[in-house]
Short mmCIF file of N, CA, C and O in Angstrom, two decimals:
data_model
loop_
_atom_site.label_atom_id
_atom_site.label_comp_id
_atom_site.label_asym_id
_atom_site.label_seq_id
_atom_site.Cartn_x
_atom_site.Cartn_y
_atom_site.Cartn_z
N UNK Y 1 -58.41 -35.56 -2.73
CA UNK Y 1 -59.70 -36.03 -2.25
C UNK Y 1 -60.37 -34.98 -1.38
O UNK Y 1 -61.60 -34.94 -1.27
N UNK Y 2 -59.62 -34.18 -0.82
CA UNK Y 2 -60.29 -33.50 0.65
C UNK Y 2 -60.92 -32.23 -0.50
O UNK Y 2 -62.12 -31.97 -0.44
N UNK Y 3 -60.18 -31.62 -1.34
CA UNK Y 3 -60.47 -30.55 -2.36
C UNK Y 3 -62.17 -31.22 -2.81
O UNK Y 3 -63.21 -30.64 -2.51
N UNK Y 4 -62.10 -32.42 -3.51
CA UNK Y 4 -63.74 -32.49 -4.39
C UNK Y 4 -64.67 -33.18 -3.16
O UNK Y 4 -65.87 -33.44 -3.25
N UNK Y 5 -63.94 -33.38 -2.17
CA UNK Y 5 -65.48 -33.79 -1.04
C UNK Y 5 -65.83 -32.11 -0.69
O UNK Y 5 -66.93 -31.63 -0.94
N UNK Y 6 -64.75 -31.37 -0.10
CA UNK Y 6 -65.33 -29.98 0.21
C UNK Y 6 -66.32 -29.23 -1.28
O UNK Y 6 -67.01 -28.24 -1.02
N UNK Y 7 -66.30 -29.73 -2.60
CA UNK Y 7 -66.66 -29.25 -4.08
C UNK Y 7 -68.05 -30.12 -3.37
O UNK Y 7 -68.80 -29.61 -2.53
N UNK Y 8 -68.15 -31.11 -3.75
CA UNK Y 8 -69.03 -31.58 -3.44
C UNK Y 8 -70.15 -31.61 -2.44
O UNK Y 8 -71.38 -31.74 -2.54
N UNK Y 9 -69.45 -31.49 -1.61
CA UNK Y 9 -70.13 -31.15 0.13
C UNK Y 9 -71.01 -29.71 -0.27
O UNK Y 9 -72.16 -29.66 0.16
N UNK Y 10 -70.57 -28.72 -0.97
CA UNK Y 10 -71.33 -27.16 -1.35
C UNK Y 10 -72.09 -27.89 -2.26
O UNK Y 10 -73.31 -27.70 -2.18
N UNK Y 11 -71.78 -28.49 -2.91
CA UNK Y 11 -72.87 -28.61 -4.25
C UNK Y 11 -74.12 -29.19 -3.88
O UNK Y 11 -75.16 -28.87 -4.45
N UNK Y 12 -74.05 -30.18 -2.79
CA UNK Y 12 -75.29 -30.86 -1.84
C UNK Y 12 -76.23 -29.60 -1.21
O UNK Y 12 -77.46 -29.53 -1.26
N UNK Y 13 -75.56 -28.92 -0.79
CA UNK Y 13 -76.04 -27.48 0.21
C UNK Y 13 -76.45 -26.60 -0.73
O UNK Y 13 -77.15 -25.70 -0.27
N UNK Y 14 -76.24 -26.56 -1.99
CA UNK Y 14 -76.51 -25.79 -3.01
C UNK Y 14 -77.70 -26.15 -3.13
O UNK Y 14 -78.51 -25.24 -2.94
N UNK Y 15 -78.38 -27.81 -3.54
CA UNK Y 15 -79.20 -28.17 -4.02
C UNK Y 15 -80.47 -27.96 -3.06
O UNK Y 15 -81.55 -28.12 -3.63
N UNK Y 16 -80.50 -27.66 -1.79
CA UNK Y 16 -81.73 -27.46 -1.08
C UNK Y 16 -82.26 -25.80 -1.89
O UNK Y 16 -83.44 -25.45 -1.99
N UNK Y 17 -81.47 -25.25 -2.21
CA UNK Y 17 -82.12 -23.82 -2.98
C UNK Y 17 -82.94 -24.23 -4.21
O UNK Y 17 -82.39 -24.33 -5.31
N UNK Y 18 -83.89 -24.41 -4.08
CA UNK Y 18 -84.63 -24.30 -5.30
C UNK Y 18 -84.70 -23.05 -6.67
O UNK Y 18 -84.92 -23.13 -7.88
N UNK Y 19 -84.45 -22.17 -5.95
CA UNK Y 19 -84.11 -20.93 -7.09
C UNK Y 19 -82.94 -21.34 -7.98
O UNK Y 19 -82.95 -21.49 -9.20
N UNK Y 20 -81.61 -21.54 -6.84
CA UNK Y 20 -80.73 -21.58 -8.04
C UNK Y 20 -80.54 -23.37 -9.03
O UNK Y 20 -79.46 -23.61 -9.58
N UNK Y 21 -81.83 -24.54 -9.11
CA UNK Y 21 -81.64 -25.45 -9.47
C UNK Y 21 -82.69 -25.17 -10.61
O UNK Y 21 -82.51 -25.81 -11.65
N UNK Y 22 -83.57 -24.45 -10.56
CA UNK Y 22 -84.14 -23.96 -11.75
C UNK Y 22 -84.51 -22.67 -12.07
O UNK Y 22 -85.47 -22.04 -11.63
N UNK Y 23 -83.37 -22.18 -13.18
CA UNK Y 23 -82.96 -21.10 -13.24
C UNK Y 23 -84.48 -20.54 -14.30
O UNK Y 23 -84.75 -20.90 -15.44
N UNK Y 24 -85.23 -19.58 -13.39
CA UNK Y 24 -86.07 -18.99 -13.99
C UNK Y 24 -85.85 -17.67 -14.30
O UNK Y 24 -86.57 -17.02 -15.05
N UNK Y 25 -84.70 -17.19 -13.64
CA UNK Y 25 -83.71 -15.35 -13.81
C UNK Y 25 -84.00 -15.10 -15.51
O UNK Y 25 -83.73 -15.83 -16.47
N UNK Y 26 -84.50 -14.08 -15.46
CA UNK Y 26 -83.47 -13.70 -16.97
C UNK Y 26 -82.28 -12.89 -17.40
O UNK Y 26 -82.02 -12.33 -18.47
N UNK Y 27 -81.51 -12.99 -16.07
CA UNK Y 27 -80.22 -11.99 -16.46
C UNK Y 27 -79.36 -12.96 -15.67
O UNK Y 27 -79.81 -13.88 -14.98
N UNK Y 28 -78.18 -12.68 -15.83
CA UNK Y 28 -77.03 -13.44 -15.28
C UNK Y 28 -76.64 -12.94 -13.80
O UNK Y 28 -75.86 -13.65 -13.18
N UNK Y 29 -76.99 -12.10 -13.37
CA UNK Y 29 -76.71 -11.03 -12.20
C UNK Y 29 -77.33 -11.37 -10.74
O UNK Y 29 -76.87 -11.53 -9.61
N UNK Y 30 -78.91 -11.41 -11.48
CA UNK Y 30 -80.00 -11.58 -10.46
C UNK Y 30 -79.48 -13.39 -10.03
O UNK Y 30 -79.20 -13.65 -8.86
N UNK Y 31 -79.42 -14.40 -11.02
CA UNK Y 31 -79.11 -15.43 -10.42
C UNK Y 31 -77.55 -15.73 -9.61
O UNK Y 31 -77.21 -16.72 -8.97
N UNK Y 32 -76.96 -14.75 -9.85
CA UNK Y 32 -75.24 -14.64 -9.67
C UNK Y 32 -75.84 -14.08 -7.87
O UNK Y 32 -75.22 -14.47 -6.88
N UNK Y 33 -76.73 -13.40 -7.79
CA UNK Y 33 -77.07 -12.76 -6.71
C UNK Y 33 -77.38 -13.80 -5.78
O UNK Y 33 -76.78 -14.10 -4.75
N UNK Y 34 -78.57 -14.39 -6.37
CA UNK Y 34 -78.78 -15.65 -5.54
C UNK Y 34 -78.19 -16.49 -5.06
O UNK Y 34 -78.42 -17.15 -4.05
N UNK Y 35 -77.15 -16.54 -5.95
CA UNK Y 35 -75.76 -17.24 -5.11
C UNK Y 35 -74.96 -17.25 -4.31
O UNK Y 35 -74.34 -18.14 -3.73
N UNK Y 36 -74.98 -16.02 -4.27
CA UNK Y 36 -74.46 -15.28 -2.94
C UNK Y 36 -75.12 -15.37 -1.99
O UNK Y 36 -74.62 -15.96 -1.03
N UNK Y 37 -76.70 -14.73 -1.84
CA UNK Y 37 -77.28 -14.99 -0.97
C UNK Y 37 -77.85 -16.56 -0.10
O UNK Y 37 -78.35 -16.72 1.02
N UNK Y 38 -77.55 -17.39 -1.02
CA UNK Y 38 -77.22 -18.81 -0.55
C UNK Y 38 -76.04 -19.20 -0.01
O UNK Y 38 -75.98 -20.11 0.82
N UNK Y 39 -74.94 -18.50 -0.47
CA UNK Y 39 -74.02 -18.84 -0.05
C UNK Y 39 -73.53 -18.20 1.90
O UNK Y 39 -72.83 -18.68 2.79
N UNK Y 40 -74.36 -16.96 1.76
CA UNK Y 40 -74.31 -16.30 2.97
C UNK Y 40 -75.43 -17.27 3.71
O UNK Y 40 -74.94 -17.73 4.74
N UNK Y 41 -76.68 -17.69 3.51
CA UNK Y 41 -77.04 -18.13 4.28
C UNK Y 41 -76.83 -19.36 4.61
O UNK Y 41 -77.73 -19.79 5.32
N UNK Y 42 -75.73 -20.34 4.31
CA UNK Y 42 -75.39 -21.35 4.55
C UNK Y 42 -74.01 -21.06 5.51
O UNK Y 42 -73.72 -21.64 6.56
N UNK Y 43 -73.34 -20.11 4.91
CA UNK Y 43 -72.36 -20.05 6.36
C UNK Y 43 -73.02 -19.55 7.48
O UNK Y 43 -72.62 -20.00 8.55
N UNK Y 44 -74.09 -18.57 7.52
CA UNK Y 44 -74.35 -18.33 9.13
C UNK Y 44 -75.36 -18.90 9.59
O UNK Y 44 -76.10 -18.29 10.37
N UNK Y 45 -75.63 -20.27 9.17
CA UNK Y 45 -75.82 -21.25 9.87
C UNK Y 45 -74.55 -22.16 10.22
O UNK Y 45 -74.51 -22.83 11.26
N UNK Y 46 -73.62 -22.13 9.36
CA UNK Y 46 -72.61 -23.30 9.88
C UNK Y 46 -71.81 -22.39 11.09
O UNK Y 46 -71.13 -23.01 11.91
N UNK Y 47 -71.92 -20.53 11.21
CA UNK Y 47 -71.44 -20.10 12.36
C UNK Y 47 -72.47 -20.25 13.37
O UNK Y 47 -72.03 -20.45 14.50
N UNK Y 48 -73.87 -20.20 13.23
CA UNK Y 48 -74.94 -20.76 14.31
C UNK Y 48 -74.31 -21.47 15.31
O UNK Y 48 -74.04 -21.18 16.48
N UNK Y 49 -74.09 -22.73 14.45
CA UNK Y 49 -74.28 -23.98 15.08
C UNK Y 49 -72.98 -24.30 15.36
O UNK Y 49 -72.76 -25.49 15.54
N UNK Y 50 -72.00 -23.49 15.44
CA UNK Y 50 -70.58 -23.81 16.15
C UNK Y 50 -70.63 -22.97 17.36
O UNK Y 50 -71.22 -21.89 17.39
N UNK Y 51 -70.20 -23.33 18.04
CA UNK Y 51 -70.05 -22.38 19.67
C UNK Y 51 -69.09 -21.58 19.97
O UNK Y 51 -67.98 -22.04 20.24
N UNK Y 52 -69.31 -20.39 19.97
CA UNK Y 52 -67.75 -19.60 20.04
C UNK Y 52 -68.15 -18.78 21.85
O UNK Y 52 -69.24 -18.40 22.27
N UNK Y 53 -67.25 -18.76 22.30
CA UNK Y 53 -66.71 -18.00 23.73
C UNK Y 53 -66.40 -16.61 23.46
O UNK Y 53 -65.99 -15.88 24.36
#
């Protein structure tokens, strides 16, 4: 269970990107890119908003 809520939990956070829900790319790369770059900007917000000392 804890494995497809964490699957799931990204796939929600995925869906605020509008780029990668309609894939207008025409290469596999440029949207592979975007993924990344979603994916980076979703962790440094989840490091934002944690408090480190």
């Amino acid at each position: 269970y804890k494995e497809r809520y964490a699957i799931e939990r990204t796939n929600a956070w995925m869906d605020s990107y509008r780029s990668l829900l309609n894939r207008f790319d025409t290469t596999i790369a440029s949207w592979l890119g975007f993924n990344y770059l979603s994916f980076m900007a979703i962790f440094l917000k989840k490091m934002k908003s944690k408090k480190f000392k």
